[in-house]
mmCIF file of C-alpha atoms and ligand atoms in Angstrom:
data_model
loop_
_atom_site.group_PDB
_atom_site.id
_atom_site.type_symbol
_atom_site.label_atom_id
_atom_site.label_comp_id
_atom_site.label_asym_id
_atom_site.label_seq_id
_atom_site.Cartn_x
_atom_site.Cartn_y
_atom_site.Cartn_z
ATOM 1 C CA MET K 1 81.235 123.553 84.114
ATOM 2 C CA ARG K 2 82.282 120.080 82.339
ATOM 3 C CA LYS K 3 82.609 117.499 84.843
ATOM 4 C CA PRO K 4 85.809 115.138 85.748
ATOM 5 C CA LEU K 5 85.292 111.734 83.796
ATOM 6 C CA SER K 6 87.351 108.060 83.688
ATOM 7 C CA LEU K 7 86.843 105.601 80.846
ATOM 8 C CA TYR K 8 87.576 102.208 81.440
ATOM 9 C CA ILE K 9 87.903 99.985 78.426
ATOM 10 C CA HIS K 10 87.897 96.538 78.429
ATOM 11 C CA ILE K 11 89.652 93.686 76.510
ATOM 12 C CA PRO K 12 89.152 90.753 76.900
ATOM 13 C CA PHE K 13 91.453 88.567 75.108
ATOM 14 C CA CYS K 14 94.576 86.843 75.890
ATOM 15 C CA LYS K 15 96.890 85.008 74.386
ATOM 16 C CA HIS K 16 97.187 82.474 76.733
ATOM 17 C CA LYS K 17 94.965 81.830 80.071
ATOM 18 C CA CYS K 18 97.777 82.194 83.295
ATOM 19 C CA ILE K 19 97.083 79.917 85.862
ATOM 20 C CA TYR K 20 95.574 82.413 88.316
ATOM 21 C CA CYS K 21 93.900 84.422 86.639
ATOM 22 C CA ASP K 22 90.298 84.995 87.277
ATOM 23 C CA PHE K 23 89.763 87.767 84.601
ATOM 24 C CA LEU K 24 87.163 88.612 82.603
ATOM 25 C CA SER K 25 89.480 87.311 79.969
ATOM 26 C CA PHE K 26 89.525 84.724 76.807
ATOM 27 C CA ASP K 27 92.168 82.892 75.010
ATOM 28 C CA ASN K 28 90.157 80.979 72.442
ATOM 29 C CA LYS K 29 88.107 83.983 70.493
ATOM 30 C CA THR K 30 88.937 84.206 66.903
ATOM 31 C CA ASN K 31 90.096 86.532 65.119
ATOM 32 C CA THR K 32 87.082 87.713 63.751
ATOM 33 C CA THR K 33 84.941 87.858 67.389
ATOM 34 C CA GLN K 34 87.572 90.364 68.149
ATOM 35 C CA ILE K 35 86.980 92.694 65.211
ATOM 36 C CA GLN K 36 83.024 92.183 66.082
ATOM 37 C CA TYR K 37 83.922 92.389 69.848
ATOM 38 C CA ILE K 38 85.851 96.156 68.637
ATOM 39 C CA ASN K 39 82.775 96.901 66.752
ATOM 40 C CA ALA K 40 80.695 96.648 69.863
ATOM 41 C CA LEU K 41 83.214 99.116 71.792
ATOM 42 C CA THR K 42 82.835 101.581 69.391
ATOM 43 C CA SER K 43 78.994 101.494 69.161
ATOM 44 C CA GLU K 44 78.637 101.353 73.259
ATOM 45 C CA ILE K 45 80.859 104.065 73.685
ATOM 46 C CA ARG K 46 78.386 106.435 70.780
ATOM 47 C CA LEU K 47 75.500 105.317 73.013
ATOM 48 C CA TYR K 48 76.331 107.662 75.457
ATOM 49 C CA LYS K 49 76.580 110.952 73.266
ATOM 50 C CA PRO K 50 73.178 112.400 74.543
ATOM 51 C CA TYR K 51 75.300 113.233 78.248
ATOM 52 C CA ALA K 52 79.216 113.202 77.120
ATOM 53 C CA ASP K 53 78.678 116.936 76.868
ATOM 54 C CA ARG K 54 78.167 117.426 80.307
ATOM 55 C CA PHE K 55 82.160 116.018 80.767
ATOM 56 C CA ILE K 56 85.793 116.080 80.192
ATOM 57 C CA VAL K 57 87.431 112.789 80.025
ATOM 58 C CA LYS K 58 90.445 113.479 82.161
ATOM 59 C CA THR K 59 92.109 109.390 82.042
ATOM 60 C CA ILE K 60 91.196 106.666 80.464
ATOM 61 C CA TYR K 61 92.506 103.410 81.197
ATOM 62 C CA ILE K 62 92.687 100.083 78.345
ATOM 63 C CA GLY K 63 92.766 97.402 80.056
ATOM 64 C CA GLY K 64 91.896 93.658 79.922
ATOM 65 C CA GLY K 65 93.218 90.770 79.499
ATOM 66 C CA THR K 66 96.057 91.399 77.188
ATOM 67 C CA PRO K 67 95.021 94.857 75.134
ATOM 68 C CA THR K 68 98.705 94.203 72.761
ATOM 69 C CA ILE K 69 97.993 91.059 71.744
ATOM 70 C CA LEU K 70 95.449 93.349 69.715
ATOM 71 C CA ASP K 71 95.993 95.197 66.105
ATOM 72 C CA GLU K 72 97.263 98.104 67.022
ATOM 73 C CA ALA K 73 95.045 100.140 64.823
ATOM 74 C CA MET K 74 92.259 98.491 66.633
ATOM 75 C CA ILE K 75 93.619 100.789 69.584
ATOM 76 C CA GLY K 76 93.768 103.454 66.819
ATOM 77 C CA LYS K 77 89.482 102.756 66.622
ATOM 78 C CA ILE K 78 88.473 102.712 70.135
ATOM 79 C CA LEU K 79 90.554 105.982 70.434
ATOM 80 C CA ASP K 80 89.070 107.884 67.846
ATOM 81 C CA THR K 81 85.944 107.109 68.676
ATOM 82 C CA VAL K 82 86.110 108.203 72.347
ATOM 83 C CA ARG K 83 87.457 111.585 70.614
ATOM 84 C CA HIS K 84 84.752 111.709 68.733
ATOM 85 C CA ILE K 85 82.035 111.315 71.535
ATOM 86 C CA PHE K 86 83.813 113.175 74.477
ATOM 87 C CA LYS K 87 85.762 115.933 74.732
ATOM 88 C CA VAL K 88 89.199 114.654 76.579
ATOM 89 C CA ASP K 89 91.352 117.407 78.731
ATOM 90 C CA ARG K 90 94.288 118.527 76.953
ATOM 91 C CA PHE K 91 96.454 116.669 79.268
ATOM 92 C CA PRO K 92 94.835 113.530 80.268
ATOM 93 C CA GLU K 93 96.549 110.387 81.583
ATOM 94 C CA ILE K 94 96.186 107.604 78.770
ATOM 95 C CA THR K 95 97.123 103.939 79.460
ATOM 96 C CA ILE K 96 97.439 100.716 77.890
ATOM 97 C CA GLU K 97 98.069 97.260 79.789
ATOM 98 C CA ALA K 98 100.468 95.147 78.124
ATOM 99 C CA ASN K 99 101.785 91.824 78.892
ATOM 100 C CA PRO K 100 105.802 91.568 78.159
ATOM 101 C CA GLY K 101 105.526 89.119 75.363
ATOM 102 C CA THR K 102 103.482 91.009 72.951
ATOM 103 C CA ILE K 103 104.665 94.156 73.167
ATOM 104 C CA LYS K 104 105.940 95.276 69.567
ATOM 105 C CA TYR K 105 108.237 98.744 69.461
ATOM 106 C CA THR K 106 106.198 99.150 66.082
ATOM 107 C CA ASP K 107 103.009 99.168 68.282
ATOM 108 C CA LEU K 108 104.610 100.918 71.049
ATOM 109 C CA ILE K 109 105.136 103.987 68.641
ATOM 110 C CA SER K 110 101.535 104.003 66.706
ATOM 111 C CA PHE K 111 100.095 104.085 70.729
ATOM 112 C CA ARG K 112 102.219 106.782 71.460
ATOM 113 C CA GLU K 113 100.959 108.582 67.990
ATOM 114 C CA TYR K 114 97.048 107.636 69.297
ATOM 115 C CA GLY K 115 98.554 109.434 72.443
ATOM 116 C CA ILE K 116 98.462 107.043 75.063
ATOM 117 C CA ASN K 117 101.143 108.453 77.373
ATOM 118 C CA ARG K 118 101.206 105.698 80.117
ATOM 119 C CA LEU K 119 101.719 102.331 79.867
ATOM 120 C CA SER K 120 101.572 99.192 83.022
ATOM 121 C CA ILE K 121 103.473 96.425 81.736
ATOM 122 C CA GLY K 122 102.924 92.863 83.606
ATOM 123 C CA LEU K 123 106.216 91.467 84.613
ATOM 124 C CA GLN K 124 104.603 89.399 87.706
ATOM 125 C CA SER K 125 108.296 88.259 88.729
ATOM 126 C CA ALA K 126 112.178 88.204 87.673
ATOM 127 C CA ASP K 127 112.412 84.993 88.074
ATOM 128 C CA SER K 128 111.746 82.868 85.068
ATOM 129 C CA GLU K 129 111.377 79.558 86.523
ATOM 130 C CA LEU K 130 108.342 81.701 88.840
ATOM 131 C CA LEU K 131 106.381 82.830 85.522
ATOM 132 C CA ARG K 132 106.749 79.484 83.676
ATOM 133 C CA ARG K 133 104.763 77.967 87.220
ATOM 134 C CA LEU K 134 102.121 80.496 86.786
ATOM 135 C CA GLY K 135 101.390 80.265 83.180
ATOM 136 C CA ARG K 136 102.660 83.616 82.055
ATOM 137 C CA ILE K 137 103.343 83.868 78.275
ATOM 138 C CA HIS K 138 106.459 85.699 79.185
ATOM 139 C CA ASN K 139 110.189 85.561 80.164
ATOM 140 C CA TYR K 140 112.553 88.050 82.318
ATOM 141 C CA GLU K 141 114.946 88.842 79.451
ATOM 142 C CA GLU K 142 111.220 89.326 77.120
ATOM 143 C CA PHE K 143 110.269 92.243 80.061
ATOM 144 C CA LEU K 144 113.927 93.614 79.303
ATOM 145 C CA ARG K 145 113.253 94.475 75.738
ATOM 146 C CA GLY K 146 109.788 95.059 76.369
ATOM 147 C CA TYR K 147 110.706 97.652 78.544
ATOM 148 C CA GLU K 148 114.285 99.035 76.700
ATOM 149 C CA ASN K 149 111.355 98.962 73.463
ATOM 150 C CA ALA K 150 108.488 101.641 75.916
ATOM 151 C CA ARG K 151 111.456 103.778 77.052
ATOM 152 C CA ARG K 152 112.665 104.201 73.122
ATOM 153 C CA ALA K 153 109.283 104.652 71.662
ATOM 154 C CA GLY K 154 109.301 107.942 74.114
ATOM 155 C CA PHE K 155 107.140 106.565 77.237
ATOM 156 C CA GLU K 156 107.916 108.784 80.201
ATOM 157 C CA ASN K 157 105.674 106.905 82.406
ATOM 158 C CA ILE K 158 105.885 103.086 82.571
ATOM 159 C CA SER K 159 103.943 100.901 85.546
ATOM 160 C CA VAL K 160 105.804 97.868 86.428
ATOM 161 C CA ASP K 161 103.335 94.886 88.109
ATOM 162 C CA VAL K 162 104.772 92.701 90.360
ATOM 163 C CA MET K 163 103.461 89.625 92.275
ATOM 164 C CA SER K 164 104.415 88.576 95.707
ATOM 165 C CA SER K 165 103.711 85.083 97.588
ATOM 166 C CA LEU K 166 104.051 83.106 94.429
ATOM 167 C CA PRO K 167 104.308 79.403 95.246
ATOM 168 C CA GLY K 168 107.435 78.356 95.826
ATOM 169 C CA GLN K 169 109.553 82.093 96.557
ATOM 170 C CA ASP K 170 111.130 83.259 98.900
ATOM 171 C CA LEU K 171 111.786 86.965 100.511
ATOM 172 C CA HIS K 172 114.918 86.427 98.453
ATOM 173 C CA THR K 173 113.701 86.176 95.402
ATOM 174 C CA LEU K 174 110.901 89.023 95.459
ATOM 175 C CA VAL K 175 113.492 91.561 97.123
ATOM 176 C CA ASP K 176 115.569 90.012 94.033
ATOM 177 C CA THR K 177 112.673 91.176 91.898
ATOM 178 C CA ILE K 178 112.039 94.338 93.480
ATOM 179 C CA THR K 179 115.337 95.238 93.622
ATOM 180 C CA LYS K 180 115.609 94.837 89.446
ATOM 181 C CA VAL K 181 112.687 97.057 89.572
ATOM 182 C CA GLY K 182 113.442 99.664 91.349
ATOM 183 C CA GLU K 183 117.027 99.628 89.097
ATOM 184 C CA MET K 184 115.409 100.221 86.131
ATOM 185 C CA SER K 185 113.212 103.017 87.891
ATOM 186 C CA PRO K 186 110.287 103.203 86.678
ATOM 187 C CA GLU K 187 108.043 106.140 87.409
ATOM 188 C CA HIS K 188 105.322 103.275 89.255
ATOM 189 C CA ILE K 189 105.303 100.351 90.935
ATOM 190 C CA SER K 190 102.495 97.591 91.926
ATOM 191 C CA VAL K 191 103.015 94.812 94.114
ATOM 192 C CA TYR K 192 100.311 92.631 94.630
ATOM 193 C CA SER K 193 99.876 89.206 97.019
ATOM 194 C CA LEU K 194 98.860 86.166 94.564
ATOM 195 C CA GLN K 195 95.336 85.448 95.430
ATOM 196 C CA VAL K 196 94.281 81.274 94.654
ATOM 197 C CA GLU K 197 90.548 82.316 93.090
ATOM 198 C CA GLU K 198 87.684 79.244 92.857
ATOM 199 C CA GLY K 199 87.270 78.529 89.542
ATOM 200 C CA THR K 200 91.059 78.498 88.258
ATOM 201 C CA PRO K 201 93.846 76.480 87.858
ATOM 202 C CA LEU K 202 95.418 77.265 90.463
ATOM 203 C CA TYR K 203 92.527 76.658 92.717
ATOM 204 C CA ASP K 204 92.900 72.814 92.339
ATOM 205 C CA ARG K 205 97.115 72.773 91.770
ATOM 206 C CA ASP K 206 97.094 71.405 96.276
ATOM 207 C CA ASP K 207 101.187 70.822 94.936
ATOM 208 C CA LEU K 208 101.529 74.653 94.007
ATOM 209 C CA ILE K 209 99.021 75.790 96.724
ATOM 210 C CA ASN K 210 101.068 74.077 99.365
ATOM 211 C CA MET K 211 104.249 76.072 98.417
ATOM 212 C CA ILE K 212 102.384 79.886 98.881
ATOM 213 C CA PRO K 213 104.107 81.398 101.566
ATOM 214 C CA ASP K 214 102.314 81.359 104.517
ATOM 215 C CA GLU K 215 100.766 84.628 106.386
ATOM 216 C CA ASN K 216 103.717 85.314 108.493
ATOM 217 C CA LEU K 217 106.251 85.376 105.032
ATOM 218 C CA ASP K 218 103.299 86.973 103.322
ATOM 219 C CA ARG K 219 103.679 89.626 105.533
ATOM 220 C CA GLU K 220 107.259 89.797 105.839
ATOM 221 C CA MET K 221 106.915 90.213 102.316
ATOM 222 C CA TYR K 222 105.211 93.160 102.018
ATOM 223 C CA ILE K 223 106.786 95.354 105.083
ATOM 224 C CA MET K 224 110.156 95.062 103.064
ATOM 225 C CA THR K 225 108.515 95.682 99.593
ATOM 226 C CA LYS K 226 108.157 99.355 100.687
ATOM 227 C CA LYS K 227 111.118 99.142 102.590
ATOM 228 C CA VAL K 228 113.233 97.446 99.279
ATOM 229 C CA LEU K 229 111.299 100.423 96.564
ATOM 230 C CA LYS K 230 111.772 103.292 99.306
ATOM 231 C CA SER K 231 115.559 102.964 99.225
ATOM 232 C CA PHE K 232 114.784 103.480 94.878
ATOM 233 C CA GLY K 233 112.443 106.782 95.912
ATOM 234 C CA TYR K 234 109.300 105.050 95.804
ATOM 235 C CA ASN K 235 106.365 106.445 98.087
ATOM 236 C CA ARG K 236 103.605 104.193 99.323
ATOM 237 C CA TYR K 237 101.003 106.066 97.864
ATOM 238 C CA GLU K 238 98.327 103.224 98.685
ATOM 239 C CA PHE K 239 98.119 99.713 99.889
ATOM 240 C CA SER K 240 99.910 98.033 97.061
ATOM 241 C CA ASN K 241 100.737 101.488 94.581
ATOM 242 C CA TYR K 242 104.059 102.599 94.606
ATOM 243 C CA SER K 243 105.436 105.821 92.939
ATOM 244 C CA LYS K 244 108.243 108.623 92.156
ATOM 245 C CA PRO K 245 106.396 111.842 93.064
ATOM 246 C CA GLY K 246 103.931 113.058 91.111
ATOM 247 C CA TYR K 247 103.759 109.501 89.469
ATOM 248 C CA GLU K 248 100.850 108.539 91.293
ATOM 249 C CA SER K 249 98.477 106.192 88.287
ATOM 250 C CA ARG K 250 95.585 109.045 88.433
ATOM 251 C CA HIS K 251 92.985 106.714 86.983
ATOM 252 C CA ASN K 252 92.872 104.526 90.188
ATOM 253 C CA THR K 253 92.926 107.706 92.485
ATOM 254 C CA VAL K 254 89.647 108.378 90.746
ATOM 255 C CA TYR K 255 88.160 104.956 91.438
ATOM 256 C CA TRP K 256 89.777 105.376 95.484
ATOM 257 C CA THR K 257 88.400 109.050 95.464
ATOM 258 C CA GLY K 258 84.717 108.181 94.553
ATOM 259 C CA GLY K 259 85.027 110.137 90.961
ATOM 260 C CA GLN K 260 82.692 109.086 88.432
ATOM 261 C CA TYR K 261 83.798 106.596 86.156
ATOM 262 C CA ILE K 262 82.015 104.700 82.972
ATOM 263 C CA GLY K 263 83.535 101.033 82.089
ATOM 264 C CA PHE K 264 82.940 99.715 78.142
ATOM 265 C CA GLY K 265 83.581 96.418 77.323
ATOM 266 C CA ILE K 266 82.263 92.793 78.983
ATOM 267 C CA GLY K 267 82.176 93.035 82.743
ATOM 268 C CA ALA K 268 83.125 96.550 83.028
ATOM 269 C CA ALA K 269 82.390 98.528 85.931
ATOM 270 C CA SER K 270 80.707 101.833 86.062
ATOM 271 C CA PHE K 271 79.808 105.033 88.224
ATOM 272 C CA PHE K 272 78.270 107.001 86.292
ATOM 273 C CA LYS K 273 75.018 109.199 87.169
ATOM 274 C CA GLY K 274 74.778 108.713 90.547
ATOM 275 C CA GLN K 275 74.751 104.394 89.891
ATOM 276 C CA ARG K 276 76.820 101.397 90.193
ATOM 277 C CA PHE K 277 76.892 98.791 87.986
ATOM 278 C CA LYS K 278 78.300 96.561 85.787
ATOM 279 C CA ASN K 279 78.423 95.412 81.758
ATOM 280 C CA ILE K 280 76.893 91.879 81.211
ATOM 281 C CA GLU K 281 79.626 89.126 80.771
ATOM 282 C CA ASN K 282 78.454 87.370 78.282
ATOM 283 C CA ILE K 283 80.560 88.180 74.967
ATOM 284 C CA GLU K 284 78.202 86.901 72.061
ATOM 285 C CA SER K 285 74.868 88.763 73.752
ATOM 286 C CA TYR K 286 77.278 91.870 74.317
ATOM 287 C CA ILE K 287 78.287 92.021 70.674
ATOM 288 C CA GLU K 288 74.393 91.151 69.680
ATOM 289 C CA ILE K 289 73.155 93.773 71.792
ATOM 290 C CA CYS K 290 75.859 96.876 70.318
ATOM 291 C CA GLU K 291 75.022 95.210 66.846
ATOM 292 C CA ASP K 292 71.247 96.760 67.474
ATOM 293 C CA ILE K 293 72.594 99.725 68.875
ATOM 294 C CA ARG K 294 75.181 100.731 65.324
ATOM 295 C CA ASP K 295 71.895 99.668 63.420
ATOM 296 C CA GLU K 296 69.765 102.435 65.478
ATOM 297 C CA LEU K 297 72.873 105.184 65.308
ATOM 298 C CA THR K 298 71.854 104.836 61.504
ATOM 299 C CA ARG K 299 68.270 105.701 62.158
ATOM 300 C CA ASP K 300 66.489 108.951 63.604
ATOM 301 C CA THR K 301 66.298 107.233 66.423
ATOM 302 C CA ASP K 302 65.404 109.267 69.642
ATOM 303 C CA ARG K 303 69.446 109.125 71.352
ATOM 304 C CA ASN K 304 68.103 109.335 74.857
ATOM 305 C CA ARG K 305 65.745 107.030 74.341
ATOM 306 C CA LEU K 306 68.129 104.354 73.203
ATOM 307 C CA TYR K 307 70.716 105.292 76.431
ATOM 308 C CA ASP K 308 67.691 104.214 78.497
ATOM 309 C CA SER K 309 66.256 101.079 76.179
ATOM 310 C CA THR K 310 70.247 99.803 75.401
ATOM 311 C CA SER K 311 71.376 100.138 79.363
ATOM 312 C CA ALA K 312 68.174 98.245 80.738
ATOM 313 C CA VAL K 313 69.401 94.705 78.677
ATOM 314 C CA LEU K 314 73.670 96.183 78.854
ATOM 315 C CA ARG K 315 73.739 96.266 81.927
ATOM 316 C CA THR K 316 73.473 94.322 85.451
ATOM 317 C CA ASN K 317 74.161 94.974 89.513
ATOM 318 C CA VAL K 318 72.543 98.484 89.119
ATOM 319 C CA GLU K 319 72.227 100.088 92.351
ATOM 320 C CA THR K 320 71.171 103.715 93.311
ATOM 321 C CA MET K 321 74.436 105.330 95.555
ATOM 322 C CA PHE K 322 72.454 107.031 98.031
ATOM 323 C CA ILE K 323 74.288 108.626 101.344
ATOM 324 C CA ASP K 324 74.880 106.015 103.344
ATOM 325 C CA LYS K 325 76.695 104.224 100.726
ATOM 326 C CA ARG K 326 78.573 107.254 99.210
ATOM 327 C CA MET K 327 79.863 107.918 102.509
ATOM 328 C CA GLU K 328 80.577 103.915 103.386
ATOM 329 C CA GLU K 329 82.710 104.234 99.741
ATOM 330 C CA PHE K 330 84.649 107.548 100.757
ATOM 331 C CA MET K 331 85.730 105.979 104.166
ATOM 332 C CA PHE K 332 86.562 102.344 103.225
ATOM 333 C CA LEU K 333 87.857 103.216 99.319
ATOM 334 C CA GLY K 334 89.846 106.418 100.744
ATOM 335 C CA LEU K 335 91.272 105.142 103.934
ATOM 336 C CA ARG K 336 93.362 102.328 101.307
ATOM 337 C CA MET K 337 95.512 105.403 100.268
ATOM 338 C CA THR K 338 98.204 106.779 102.683
ATOM 339 C CA ALA K 339 97.014 109.786 102.925
ATOM 340 C CA GLY K 340 93.853 109.181 104.230
ATOM 341 C CA VAL K 341 90.966 110.610 103.629
ATOM 342 C CA SER K 342 89.984 114.098 103.859
ATOM 343 C CA ARG K 343 87.325 115.946 107.270
ATOM 344 C CA GLU K 344 86.662 119.019 105.009
ATOM 345 C CA GLU K 345 85.931 116.838 101.877
ATOM 346 C CA PHE K 346 83.733 114.362 103.206
ATOM 347 C CA LYS K 347 81.519 117.470 105.025
ATOM 348 C CA LEU K 348 81.810 119.189 101.413
ATOM 349 C CA ARG K 349 80.008 115.906 99.911
ATOM 350 C CA PHE K 350 78.167 114.886 102.784
ATOM 351 C CA ASN K 351 76.862 118.006 104.541
ATOM 352 C CA ARG K 352 77.780 116.228 107.694
ATOM 353 C CA GLU K 353 80.798 116.046 109.763
ATOM 354 C CA MET K 354 83.120 112.706 109.496
ATOM 355 C CA PHE K 355 83.214 112.649 113.294
ATOM 356 C CA ASP K 356 79.454 112.580 114.022
ATOM 357 C CA VAL K 357 79.095 109.675 111.575
ATOM 358 C CA TYR K 358 81.720 107.747 112.608
ATOM 359 C CA GLY K 359 83.614 109.312 115.480
ATOM 360 C CA GLU K 360 82.846 105.989 117.222
ATOM 361 C CA VAL K 361 84.812 103.961 114.733
ATOM 362 C CA ILE K 362 87.840 106.227 114.262
ATOM 363 C CA ASN K 363 88.055 107.021 118.138
ATOM 364 C CA LYS K 364 88.360 103.458 118.912
ATOM 365 C CA TYR K 365 90.859 102.776 116.220
ATOM 366 C CA THR K 366 92.732 105.789 116.723
ATOM 367 C CA ASP K 367 93.013 104.273 120.629
ATOM 368 C CA GLN K 368 94.356 101.362 119.357
ATOM 369 C CA GLY K 369 97.287 102.762 117.582
ATOM 370 C CA PHE K 370 95.669 101.929 114.198
ATOM 371 C CA MET K 371 94.691 105.239 112.921
ATOM 372 C CA SER K 372 96.320 108.637 113.118
ATOM 373 C CA VAL K 373 93.617 111.692 113.125
ATOM 374 C CA ASP K 374 94.403 115.449 112.669
ATOM 375 C CA GLU K 375 92.193 118.328 112.104
ATOM 376 C CA LYS K 376 92.425 117.906 108.271
ATOM 377 C CA ARG K 377 92.557 114.527 107.139
ATOM 378 C CA VAL K 378 91.868 110.560 109.016
ATOM 379 C CA LYS K 379 94.262 107.299 107.876
ATOM 380 C CA LEU K 380 95.485 104.339 108.580
ATOM 381 C CA THR K 381 98.884 103.901 110.931
ATOM 382 C CA ASP K 382 101.213 100.856 109.190
ATOM 383 C CA ARG K 383 99.889 98.281 112.117
ATOM 384 C CA GLY K 384 96.442 99.661 110.770
ATOM 385 C CA ILE K 385 97.042 98.785 107.492
ATOM 386 C CA ASP K 386 98.411 94.938 108.547
ATOM 387 C CA VAL K 387 94.512 95.118 109.814
ATOM 388 C CA SER K 388 92.960 96.970 107.207
ATOM 389 C CA ASN K 389 90.483 94.180 106.440
ATOM 390 C CA TYR K 390 88.925 94.193 110.114
ATOM 391 C CA ILE K 391 89.186 98.069 110.090
ATOM 392 C CA LEU K 392 87.209 99.204 107.039
ATOM 393 C CA ALA K 393 84.630 96.579 107.910
ATOM 394 C CA ASP K 394 83.772 98.588 110.864
ATOM 395 C CA PHE K 395 82.904 101.587 108.590
ATOM 396 C CA ILE K 396 79.670 100.258 106.847
ATOM 397 C CA LEU K 397 76.662 101.457 108.259
ATOM 398 C CA ASP K 398 73.861 99.389 107.991
ATOM 399 C CA LYS K 399 75.696 96.445 109.543
HETATM 400 S S1 SF4 S 401 97.827 87.949 80.801
HETATM 401 FE FE1 SF4 S 401 96.204 88.731 82.858
HETATM 402 S S2 SF4 S 401 94.422 89.019 82.112
HETATM 403 FE FE2 SF4 S 401 95.378 87.560 80.620
HETATM 404 S S3 SF4 S 401 95.622 85.346 81.839
HETATM 405 FE FE3 SF4 S 401 97.235 86.462 82.334
HETATM 406 S S4 SF4 S 401 96.596 87.497 84.349
HETATM 407 FE FE4 SF4 S 401 94.927 86.969 82.787
#
């Protein structure tokens, strides 16, 4: 029987870098580089041919960067290659990320034709002044137009990204954004707090950093977000993710539940055949390596050997996931979900009782009111989510 597999495809191009962004993306690459990169991506996908027959692709996520910056035909080309190499499920979830400043109605129609059935739109805030401060290329009105166009093009599953704890944002401004989004009724909403990352322009902007809400306000925003979204019928199913019933992100759920996925493109992470690894981040080297793959694929080269030799140069941080690591991940990724982790699933995967491995930690936090346990599942309480960083660190086995 074929095993379920998810695919992530990284498009590292943006029109303009947002000041807080530490994602692997460039705003200075030429059209030629973009074309070379897409060709490289398709070669990398074809590299997996020797293993593809064992899997069925359930979800595909095209993220970035800003995938919608590309000519839509390039997206079509990537998905054609995926379908040529892998068997894709009859009812897959196929998501593309979109920046409101780059959504064209005609592209949306093409995306639907390519089988893309979920759109993830990065709004971040309904306050256009805040958007400008962050260096976003769009304003709120453009988001509204993009959203309407997506509905008109037939997207019945839309996710909207919102950010909290932005410089100068207060509770009122955040609630205003959340309310406006809730009223539009997208199927899914993600709300993440701004993180100030070293190496970003924001990191050196003391004027803006001084305007970022403090920890208490950040917490208040988190609590308020849940409350407001609940009133619109959204359920928080993961720390930062909310959905209408049945519209939880299938792709992200694979990450949180330890499923297998392959990441294509620079910097993309994978969990495949018992190993975690990341692709190299240098775009020129990536293109060069993938051009070699393409040449080899036109010859009679042994495909398994090509896969092995190319993997060695394309991948970094390769880590074999032994049982301890897999148990740790099962717990600290699974506990991000409000449904928590299944005791039975733990036993099935690791042939051990969850309480034999983690009983002491779970009992400690249950006594303190941070976790709750029943005969089927173990989960964090709302109080536990507040201090989740500390609690989850306790699930590491070899401290
Ligand atoms: S659109 Fe996204 S990936 Fe691009 S610069 Fe802004 S935050 Fe980064």
